[in-house]
JSON list of C-alpha atoms in Angstrom, two decimals:
[
{"chain": "A", "resi": 1, "resn": "MET", "atom": "CA", "xyz": [-120.78, -76.52, -35.63]},
{"chain": "A", "resi": 2, "resn": "GLN", "atom": "CA", "xyz": [-116.69, -76.49, -35.89]},
{"chain": "A", "resi": 3, "resn": "ILE", "atom": "CA", "xyz": [-115.39, -72.93, -33.82]},
{"chain": "A", "resi": 4, "resn": "ALA", "atom": "CA", "xyz": [-111.47, -72.15, -33.68]},
{"chain": "A", "resi": 5, "resn": "ILE", "atom": "CA", "xyz": [-110.57, -69.91, -31.13]},
{"chain": "A", "resi": 6, "resn": "LEU", "atom": "CA", "xyz": [-106.82, -67.86, -32.06]},
{"chain": "A", "resi": 7, "resn": "ASN", "atom": "CA", "xyz": [-105.33, -66.70, -28.62]},
{"chain": "A", "resi": 8, "resn": "PRO", "atom": "CA", "xyz": [-102.33, -65.45, -27.95]},
{"chain": "A", "resi": 9, "resn": "TRP", "atom": "CA", "xyz": [-102.49, -66.23, -24.29]},
{"chain": "A", "resi": 10, "resn": "PHE", "atom": "CA", "xyz": [-102.03, -69.91, -22.63]},
{"chain": "A", "resi": 11, "resn": "ILE", "atom": "CA", "xyz": [-105.01, -70.26, -20.86]},
{"chain": "A", "resi": 12, "resn": "ASP", "atom": "CA", "xyz": [-105.72, -73.10, -17.98]},
{"chain": "A", "resi": 13, "resn": "GLU", "atom": "CA", "xyz": [-107.64, -73.03, -14.89]},
{"chain": "A", "resi": 14, "resn": "LYS", "atom": "CA", "xyz": [-105.49, -70.53, -13.12]},
{"chain": "A", "resi": 15, "resn": "SER", "atom": "CA", "xyz": [-106.20, -67.90, -15.80]},
{"chain": "A", "resi": 16, "resn": "ILE", "atom": "CA", "xyz": [-107.27, -64.56, -14.30]},
{"chain": "A", "resi": 17, "resn": "GLY", "atom": "CA", "xyz": [-107.03, -62.64, -17.36]},
{"chain": "A", "resi": 18, "resn": "GLY", "atom": "CA", "xyz": [-109.22, -60.47, -19.09]},
{"chain": "A", "resi": 19, "resn": "THR", "atom": "CA", "xyz": [-108.79, -61.73, -22.50]},
{"chain": "A", "resi": 20, "resn": "GLU", "atom": "CA", "xyz": [-108.16, -65.36, -21.09]},
{"chain": "A", "resi": 21, "resn": "ARG", "atom": "CA", "xyz": [-111.43, -64.88, -19.17]},
{"chain": "A", "resi": 22, "resn": "PHE", "atom": "CA", "xyz": [-113.06, -63.72, -22.01]},
{"chain": "A", "resi": 23, "resn": "VAL", "atom": "CA", "xyz": [-111.84, -67.17, -23.79]},
{"chain": "A", "resi": 24, "resn": "LYS", "atom": "CA", "xyz": [-111.88, -69.76, -21.15]},
{"chain": "A", "resi": 25, "resn": "ASP", "atom": "CA", "xyz": [-116.39, -68.66, -21.20]},
{"chain": "A", "resi": 26, "resn": "LEU", "atom": "CA", "xyz": [-116.86, -67.94, -24.08]},
{"chain": "A", "resi": 27, "resn": "SER", "atom": "CA", "xyz": [-114.94, -71.85, -25.39]},
{"chain": "A", "resi": 28, "resn": "LYS", "atom": "CA", "xyz": [-116.84, -73.97, -22.36]},
{"chain": "A", "resi": 29, "resn": "GLY", "atom": "CA", "xyz": [-119.91, -71.85, -23.19]},
{"chain": "A", "resi": 30, "resn": "LEU", "atom": "CA", "xyz": [-119.99, -72.76, -27.10]},
{"chain": "A", "resi": 31, "resn": "ALA", "atom": "CA", "xyz": [-118.89, -76.13, -26.03]},
{"chain": "A", "resi": 32, "resn": "SER", "atom": "CA", "xyz": [-122.45, -76.42, -23.58]},
{"chain": "A", "resi": 33, "resn": "LEU", "atom": "CA", "xyz": [-124.04, -75.93, -26.71]},
{"chain": "A", "resi": 34, "resn": "GLY", "atom": "CA", "xyz": [-122.86, -78.24, -29.10]},
{"chain": "A", "resi": 35, "resn": "HIS", "atom": "CA", "xyz": [-120.56, -76.78, -30.57]},
{"chain": "A", "resi": 36, "resn": "HIS", "atom": "CA", "xyz": [-117.07, -78.15, -31.19]},
{"chain": "A", "resi": 37, "resn": "VAL", "atom": "CA", "xyz": [-114.78, -75.57, -29.19]},
{"chain": "A", "resi": 38, "resn": "ASP", "atom": "CA", "xyz": [-110.38, -75.55, -30.40]},
{"chain": "A", "resi": 39, "resn": "VAL", "atom": "CA", "xyz": [-108.51, -72.64, -28.61]},
{"chain": "A", "resi": 40, "resn": "TYR", "atom": "CA", "xyz": [-105.28, -72.29, -30.22]},
{"chain": "A", "resi": 41, "resn": "MET", "atom": "CA", "xyz": [-102.77, -70.45, -28.30]},
{"chain": "A", "resi": 42, "resn": "LEU", "atom": "CA", "xyz": [-99.30, -69.04, -28.90]},
{"chain": "A", "resi": 43, "resn": "SER", "atom": "CA", "xyz": [-98.10, -70.51, -26.45]},
{"chain": "A", "resi": 44, "resn": "GLY", "atom": "CA", "xyz": [-98.59, -73.32, -23.08]},
{"chain": "A", "resi": 45, "resn": "ARG", "atom": "CA", "xyz": [-99.36, -76.60, -23.46]},
{"chain": "A", "resi": 46, "resn": "SER", "atom": "CA", "xyz": [-101.84, -78.32, -25.41]},
{"chain": "A", "resi": 47, "resn": "TYR", "atom": "CA", "xyz": [-104.68, -80.59, -23.10]},
{"chain": "A", "resi": 48, "resn": "THR", "atom": "CA", "xyz": [-108.31, -80.82, -23.42]},
{"chain": "A", "resi": 49, "resn": "PHE", "atom": "CA", "xyz": [-110.56, -79.97, -20.47]},
{"chain": "A", "resi": 50, "resn": "GLU", "atom": "CA", "xyz": [-114.79, -80.21, -20.66]},
{"chain": "A", "resi": 51, "resn": "ASN", "atom": "CA", "xyz": [-114.37, -81.35, -24.31]},
{"chain": "A", "resi": 52, "resn": "ILE", "atom": "CA", "xyz": [-112.64, -77.93, -25.19]},
{"chain": "A", "resi": 53, "resn": "ASN", "atom": "CA", "xyz": [-109.35, -78.57, -26.58]},
{"chain": "A", "resi": 54, "resn": "PHE", "atom": "CA", "xyz": [-106.65, -75.78, -25.97]},
{"chain": "A", "resi": 55, "resn": "ILE", "atom": "CA", "xyz": [-103.54, -76.19, -28.44]},
{"chain": "A", "resi": 56, "resn": "SER", "atom": "CA", "xyz": [-100.35, -74.61, -27.78]},
{"chain": "A", "resi": 57, "resn": "LEU", "atom": "CA", "xyz": [-98.89, -73.90, -31.62]},
{"chain": "A", "resi": 58, "resn": "ASN", "atom": "CA", "xyz": [-95.30, -73.46, -29.06]},
{"chain": "A", "resi": 59, "resn": "PHE", "atom": "CA", "xyz": [-94.20, -70.56, -30.92]},
{"chain": "A", "resi": 60, "resn": "PHE", "atom": "CA", "xyz": [-91.86, -69.94, -28.90]},
{"chain": "A", "resi": 61, "resn": "GLY", "atom": "CA", "xyz": [-90.69, -73.10, -27.81]},
{"chain": "A", "resi": 62, "resn": "ASN", "atom": "CA", "xyz": [-91.78, -75.94, -25.93]},
{"chain": "A", "resi": 63, "resn": "ASN", "atom": "CA", "xyz": [-93.56, -75.57, -22.45]},
{"chain": "A", "resi": 64, "resn": "ILE", "atom": "CA", "xyz": [-92.77, -71.63, -22.67]},
{"chain": "A", "resi": 65, "resn": "ILE", "atom": "CA", "xyz": [-95.53, -69.18, -21.14]},
{"chain": "A", "resi": 66, "resn": "ALA", "atom": "CA", "xyz": [-95.09, -66.23, -23.57]},
{"chain": "A", "resi": 67, "resn": "ASP", "atom": "CA", "xyz": [-96.31, -62.82, -22.23]},
{"chain": "A", "resi": 68, "resn": "GLU", "atom": "CA", "xyz": [-95.74, -58.93, -23.65]},
{"chain": "A", "resi": 69, "resn": "TYR", "atom": "CA", "xyz": [-92.31, -59.34, -23.34]},
{"chain": "A", "resi": 70, "resn": "LEU", "atom": "CA", "xyz": [-92.35, -62.41, -25.82]},
{"chain": "A", "resi": 71, "resn": "LEU", "atom": "CA", "xyz": [-94.63, -60.97, -28.15]},
{"chain": "A", "resi": 72, "resn": "LYS", "atom": "CA", "xyz": [-92.89, -57.93, -28.77]},
{"chain": "A", "resi": 73, "resn": "ASN", "atom": "CA", "xyz": [-89.56, -59.53, -28.89]},
{"chain": "A", "resi": 74, "resn": "LYS", "atom": "CA", "xyz": [-90.59, -61.85, -31.27]},
{"chain": "A", "resi": 75, "resn": "PHE", "atom": "CA", "xyz": [-92.95, -59.00, -34.06]},
{"chain": "A", "resi": 76, "resn": "GLY", "atom": "CA", "xyz": [-91.13, -55.85, -33.21]},
{"chain": "A", "resi": 77, "resn": "GLN", "atom": "CA", "xyz": [-93.25, -52.77, -33.44]},
{"chain": "A", "resi": 78, "resn": "LEU", "atom": "CA", "xyz": [-96.37, -53.78, -35.53]},
{"chain": "A", "resi": 79, "resn": "ASN", "atom": "CA", "xyz": [-95.34, -50.93, -37.69]},
{"chain": "A", "resi": 80, "resn": "ASN", "atom": "CA", "xyz": [-95.79, -52.18, -41.09]},
{"chain": "A", "resi": 81, "resn": "GLU", "atom": "CA", "xyz": [-98.68, -54.18, -42.53]},
{"chain": "A", "resi": 82, "resn": "GLN", "atom": "CA", "xyz": [-96.04, -56.49, -43.28]},
{"chain": "A", "resi": 83, "resn": "ILE", "atom": "CA", "xyz": [-95.65, -57.60, -40.03]},
{"chain": "A", "resi": 84, "resn": "TYR", "atom": "CA", "xyz": [-99.11, -59.17, -40.06]},
{"chain": "A", "resi": 85, "resn": "ASP", "atom": "CA", "xyz": [-98.82, -60.67, -43.30]},
{"chain": "A", "resi": 86, "resn": "ASP", "atom": "CA", "xyz": [-95.93, -62.45, -41.92]},
{"chain": "A", "resi": 87, "resn": "ILE", "atom": "CA", "xyz": [-98.12, -63.50, -39.24]},
{"chain": "A", "resi": 88, "resn": "ALA", "atom": "CA", "xyz": [-100.54, -64.50, -40.78]},
{"chain": "A", "resi": 89, "resn": "LYS", "atom": "CA", "xyz": [-98.50, -66.46, -42.85]},
{"chain": "A", "resi": 90, "resn": "ASN", "atom": "CA", "xyz": [-97.16, -68.80, -39.68]},
{"chain": "A", "resi": 91, "resn": "ILE", "atom": "CA", "xyz": [-100.34, -69.15, -38.69]},
{"chain": "A", "resi": 92, "resn": "ASP", "atom": "CA", "xyz": [-102.23, -70.30, -41.79]},
{"chain": "A", "resi": 93, "resn": "ASN", "atom": "CA", "xyz": [-99.50, -72.52, -42.43]},
{"chain": "A", "resi": 94, "resn": "MET", "atom": "CA", "xyz": [-99.09, -74.19, -37.97]},
{"chain": "A", "resi": 95, "resn": "ILE", "atom": "CA", "xyz": [-103.21, -75.21, -38.35]},
{"chain": "A", "resi": 96, "resn": "ASP", "atom": "CA", "xyz": [-105.26, -75.71, -40.59]},
{"chain": "A", "resi": 97, "resn": "PHE", "atom": "CA", "xyz": [-108.38, -74.02, -40.82]},
{"chain": "A", "resi": 98, "resn": "SER", "atom": "CA", "xyz": [-110.34, -75.74, -43.47]},
{"chain": "A", "resi": 99, "resn": "HIS", "atom": "CA", "xyz": [-113.19, -77.62, -41.87]},
{"chain": "A", "resi": 100, "resn": "TYR", "atom": "CA", "xyz": [-113.83, -75.08, -39.28]},
{"chain": "A", "resi": 101, "resn": "ASP", "atom": "CA", "xyz": [-117.47, -72.98, -40.23]},
{"chain": "A", "resi": 102, "resn": "PHE", "atom": "CA", "xyz": [-115.39, -69.88, -37.90]},
{"chain": "A", "resi": 103, "resn": "VAL", "atom": "CA", "xyz": [-112.56, -68.33, -35.88]},
{"chain": "A", "resi": 104, "resn": "GLN", "atom": "CA", "xyz": [-112.76, -65.75, -33.54]},
{"chain": "A", "resi": 105, "resn": "ILE", "atom": "CA", "xyz": [-109.81, -63.97, -32.84]},
{"chain": "A", "resi": 106, "resn": "ASN", "atom": "CA", "xyz": [-108.71, -61.98, -29.75]},
{"chain": "A", "resi": 107, "resn": "SER", "atom": "CA", "xyz": [-106.41, -60.05, -30.95]},
{"chain": "A", "resi": 108, "resn": "HIS", "atom": "CA", "xyz": [-105.32, -58.22, -33.82]},
{"chain": "A", "resi": 109, "resn": "LEU", "atom": "CA", "xyz": [-101.84, -60.01, -34.20]},
{"chain": "A", "resi": 110, "resn": "PHE", "atom": "CA", "xyz": [-104.10, -62.26, -35.76]},
{"chain": "A", "resi": 111, "resn": "LEU", "atom": "CA", "xyz": [-106.02, -59.60, -37.83]},
{"chain": "A", "resi": 112, "resn": "LYS", "atom": "CA", "xyz": [-104.89, -60.87, -41.60]},
{"chain": "A", "resi": 113, "resn": "CYS", "atom": "CA", "xyz": [-104.97, -64.79, -40.59]},
{"chain": "A", "resi": 114, "resn": "CYS", "atom": "CA", "xyz": [-107.59, -67.29, -41.88]},
{"chain": "A", "resi": 115, "resn": "ARG", "atom": "CA", "xyz": [-108.78, -65.04, -44.59]},
{"chain": "A", "resi": 116, "resn": "ASN", "atom": "CA", "xyz": [-110.96, -67.78, -46.53]},
{"chain": "A", "resi": 117, "resn": "LYS", "atom": "CA", "xyz": [-113.32, -68.16, -43.19]},
{"chain": "A", "resi": 118, "resn": "LYS", "atom": "CA", "xyz": [-115.77, -65.90, -41.98]},
{"chain": "A", "resi": 119, "resn": "ARG", "atom": "CA", "xyz": [-114.09, -64.28, -38.61]},
{"chain": "A", "resi": 120, "resn": "ILE", "atom": "CA", "xyz": [-115.23, -62.43, -35.60]},
{"chain": "A", "resi": 121, "resn": "TYR", "atom": "CA", "xyz": [-112.46, -60.03, -34.30]},
{"chain": "A", "resi": 122, "resn": "VAL", "atom": "CA", "xyz": [-112.80, -59.25, -30.60]},
{"chain": "A", "resi": 123, "resn": "ILE", "atom": "CA", "xyz": [-111.41, -55.77, -29.71]},
{"chain": "A", "resi": 124, "resn": "HIS", "atom": "CA", "xyz": [-110.32, -56.31, -26.38]},
{"chain": "A", "resi": 125, "resn": "SER", "atom": "CA", "xyz": [-108.14, -52.94, -26.13]},
{"chain": "A", "resi": 126, "resn": "ASN", "atom": "CA", "xyz": [-108.52, -49.20, -26.40]},
{"chain": "A", "resi": 127, "resn": "LEU", "atom": "CA", "xyz": [-106.19, -46.61, -27.00]},
{"chain": "A", "resi": 128, "resn": "ASN", "atom": "CA", "xyz": [-104.81, -46.16, -24.14]},
{"chain": "A", "resi": 129, "resn": "GLU", "atom": "CA", "xyz": [-104.77, -49.98, -22.54]},
{"chain": "A", "resi": 130, "resn": "PHE", "atom": "CA", "xyz": [-103.33, -50.53, -26.63]},
{"chain": "A", "resi": 131, "resn": "LEU", "atom": "CA", "xyz": [-100.91, -47.28, -25.94]},
{"chain": "A", "resi": 132, "resn": "VAL", "atom": "CA", "xyz": [-98.85, -48.94, -23.27]},
{"chain": "A", "resi": 133, "resn": "SER", "atom": "CA", "xyz": [-97.25, -51.36, -25.18]},
{"chain": "A", "resi": 134, "resn": "ASN", "atom": "CA", "xyz": [-97.86, -50.54, -28.54]},
{"chain": "A", "resi": 135, "resn": "SER", "atom": "CA", "xyz": [-96.88, -46.42, -30.42]},
{"chain": "A", "resi": 136, "resn": "LYS", "atom": "CA", "xyz": [-99.52, -44.03, -32.33]},
{"chain": "A", "resi": 137, "resn": "GLU", "atom": "CA", "xyz": [-98.22, -45.36, -35.10]},
{"chain": "A", "resi": 138, "resn": "ASP", "atom": "CA", "xyz": [-98.50, -49.04, -33.93]},
{"chain": "A", "resi": 139, "resn": "PHE", "atom": "CA", "xyz": [-102.34, -48.04, -33.30]},
{"chain": "A", "resi": 140, "resn": "GLU", "atom": "CA", "xyz": [-103.09, -46.49, -36.65]},
{"chain": "A", "resi": 141, "resn": "VAL", "atom": "CA", "xyz": [-100.93, -49.26, -38.68]},
{"chain": "A", "resi": 142, "resn": "MET", "atom": "CA", "xyz": [-103.65, -51.30, -37.13]},
{"chain": "A", "resi": 143, "resn": "ILE", "atom": "CA", "xyz": [-106.65, -49.12, -37.78]},
{"chain": "A", "resi": 144, "resn": "ASP", "atom": "CA", "xyz": [-105.40, -49.66, -41.71]},
{"chain": "A", "resi": 145, "resn": "VAL", "atom": "CA", "xyz": [-104.91, -53.43, -41.71]},
{"chain": "A", "resi": 146, "resn": "MET", "atom": "CA", "xyz": [-108.58, -53.76, -39.84]},
{"chain": "A", "resi": 147, "resn": "LYS", "atom": "CA", "xyz": [-110.49, -51.24, -42.29]},
{"chain": "A", "resi": 148, "resn": "LYS", "atom": "CA", "xyz": [-108.98, -53.62, -45.38]},
{"chain": "A", "resi": 149, "resn": "GLU", "atom": "CA", "xyz": [-109.77, -56.85, -44.03]},
{"chain": "A", "resi": 150, "resn": "ILE", "atom": "CA", "xyz": [-113.54, -55.76, -43.67]},
{"chain": "A", "resi": 151, "resn": "GLU", "atom": "CA", "xyz": [-113.10, -57.38, -46.82]},
{"chain": "A", "resi": 152, "resn": "PHE", "atom": "CA", "xyz": [-112.41, -60.85, -46.25]},
{"chain": "A", "resi": 153, "resn": "ASP", "atom": "CA", "xyz": [-115.39, -61.20, -44.68]},
{"chain": "A", "resi": 154, "resn": "ILE", "atom": "CA", "xyz": [-114.45, -60.14, -40.43]},
{"chain": "A", "resi": 155, "resn": "LYS", "atom": "CA", "xyz": [-117.19, -59.14, -38.20]},
{"chain": "A", "resi": 156, "resn": "PHE", "atom": "CA", "xyz": [-115.59, -56.03, -35.62]},
{"chain": "A", "resi": 157, "resn": "VAL", "atom": "CA", "xyz": [-116.66, -56.67, -31.95]},
{"chain": "A", "resi": 158, "resn": "VAL", "atom": "CA", "xyz": [-116.18, -54.97, -28.21]},
{"chain": "A", "resi": 159, "resn": "VAL", "atom": "CA", "xyz": [-117.07, -55.91, -25.14]},
{"chain": "A", "resi": 160, "resn": "SER", "atom": "CA", "xyz": [-118.22, -52.70, -24.31]},
{"chain": "A", "resi": 161, "resn": "ASN", "atom": "CA", "xyz": [-120.78, -50.01, -25.20]},
{"chain": "A", "resi": 162, "resn": "ALA", "atom": "CA", "xyz": [-118.07, -47.47, -24.47]},
{"chain": "A", "resi": 163, "resn": "TYR", "atom": "CA", "xyz": [-116.33, -48.20, -26.84]},
{"chain": "A", "resi": 164, "resn": "LEU", "atom": "CA", "xyz": [-118.82, -48.43, -29.69]},
{"chain": "A", "resi": 165, "resn": "LYS", "atom": "CA", "xyz": [-118.71, -45.71, -30.81]},
{"chain": "A", "resi": 166, "resn": "PHE", "atom": "CA", "xyz": [-115.20, -45.18, -31.01]},
{"chain": "A", "resi": 167, "resn": "TRP", "atom": "CA", "xyz": [-114.61, -48.42, -32.95]},
{"chain": "A", "resi": 168, "resn": "LYS", "atom": "CA", "xyz": [-117.81, -47.82, -35.27]},
{"chain": "A", "resi": 169, "resn": "ASN", "atom": "CA", "xyz": [-115.79, -44.40, -36.32]},
{"chain": "A", "resi": 170, "resn": "LYS", "atom": "CA", "xyz": [-112.17, -45.29, -36.83]},
{"chain": "A", "resi": 171, "resn": "LEU", "atom": "CA", "xyz": [-113.04, -49.07, -38.70]},
{"chain": "A", "resi": 172, "resn": "LYS", "atom": "CA", "xyz": [-116.42, -46.11, -40.77]},
{"chain": "A", "resi": 173, "resn": "SER", "atom": "CA", "xyz": [-118.38, -49.84, -39.81]},
{"chain": "A", "resi": 174, "resn": "ASN", "atom": "CA", "xyz": [-120.75, -52.15, -38.63]},
{"chain": "A", "resi": 175, "resn": "VAL", "atom": "CA", "xyz": [-118.71, -53.58, -35.45]},
{"chain": "A", "resi": 176, "resn": "TYR", "atom": "CA", "xyz": [-121.33, -55.03, -32.57]},
{"chain": "A", "resi": 177, "resn": "SER", "atom": "CA", "xyz": [-121.00, -54.55, -29.02]},
{"chain": "A", "resi": 178, "resn": "ILE", "atom": "CA", "xyz": [-121.51, -57.37, -26.45]},
{"chain": "A", "resi": 179, "resn": "PRO", "atom": "CA", "xyz": [-120.61, -56.61, -23.09]},
{"chain": "A", "resi": 180, "resn": "HIS", "atom": "CA", "xyz": [-118.62, -59.24, -20.44]},
{"chain": "A", "resi": 181, "resn": "ALA", "atom": "CA", "xyz": [-121.34, -58.62, -17.93]},
{"chain": "A", "resi": 182, "resn": "ILE", "atom": "CA", "xyz": [-124.20, -60.82, -21.07]},
{"chain": "A", "resi": 183, "resn": "ASN", "atom": "CA", "xyz": [-124.30, -64.27, -20.98]}
]
């Protein structure tokens, strides 16, 4: 299978963040099963490691490493659906998704990207973590966008059984749990 992974953060051999570690492990596991994996990152440098292509979109300029502050400065408050549309338009213009079998998404920023493909959105954060750098209004807009995206062949996965009920209740849809500890 041809698999694209969308990730906001730069990933390299020194990455230790939760999402970065998850993406490294997931892409390595998929590649070891014989799948072609391209990991798209908003920033950093492009390279290939263990048959996985890590591709920087240089969204912020060449070799700049994005952090929460750069994302906030670029996108502002995510308090209306138009911002999600604008992000999707930019990403969809940068990546040719036509040859991928499915796309795995690791940030709400990408919720509306690549609608013509099967998508799996892994929800990495909980409400309290989300509110550290976003508002309650941003959270509600994200939930509304997620509910609408269900029509476009997207599956939601949480990385903790503890949040499974929370997200099922919020989305009024099937949500799946695949804890990080499972290989």
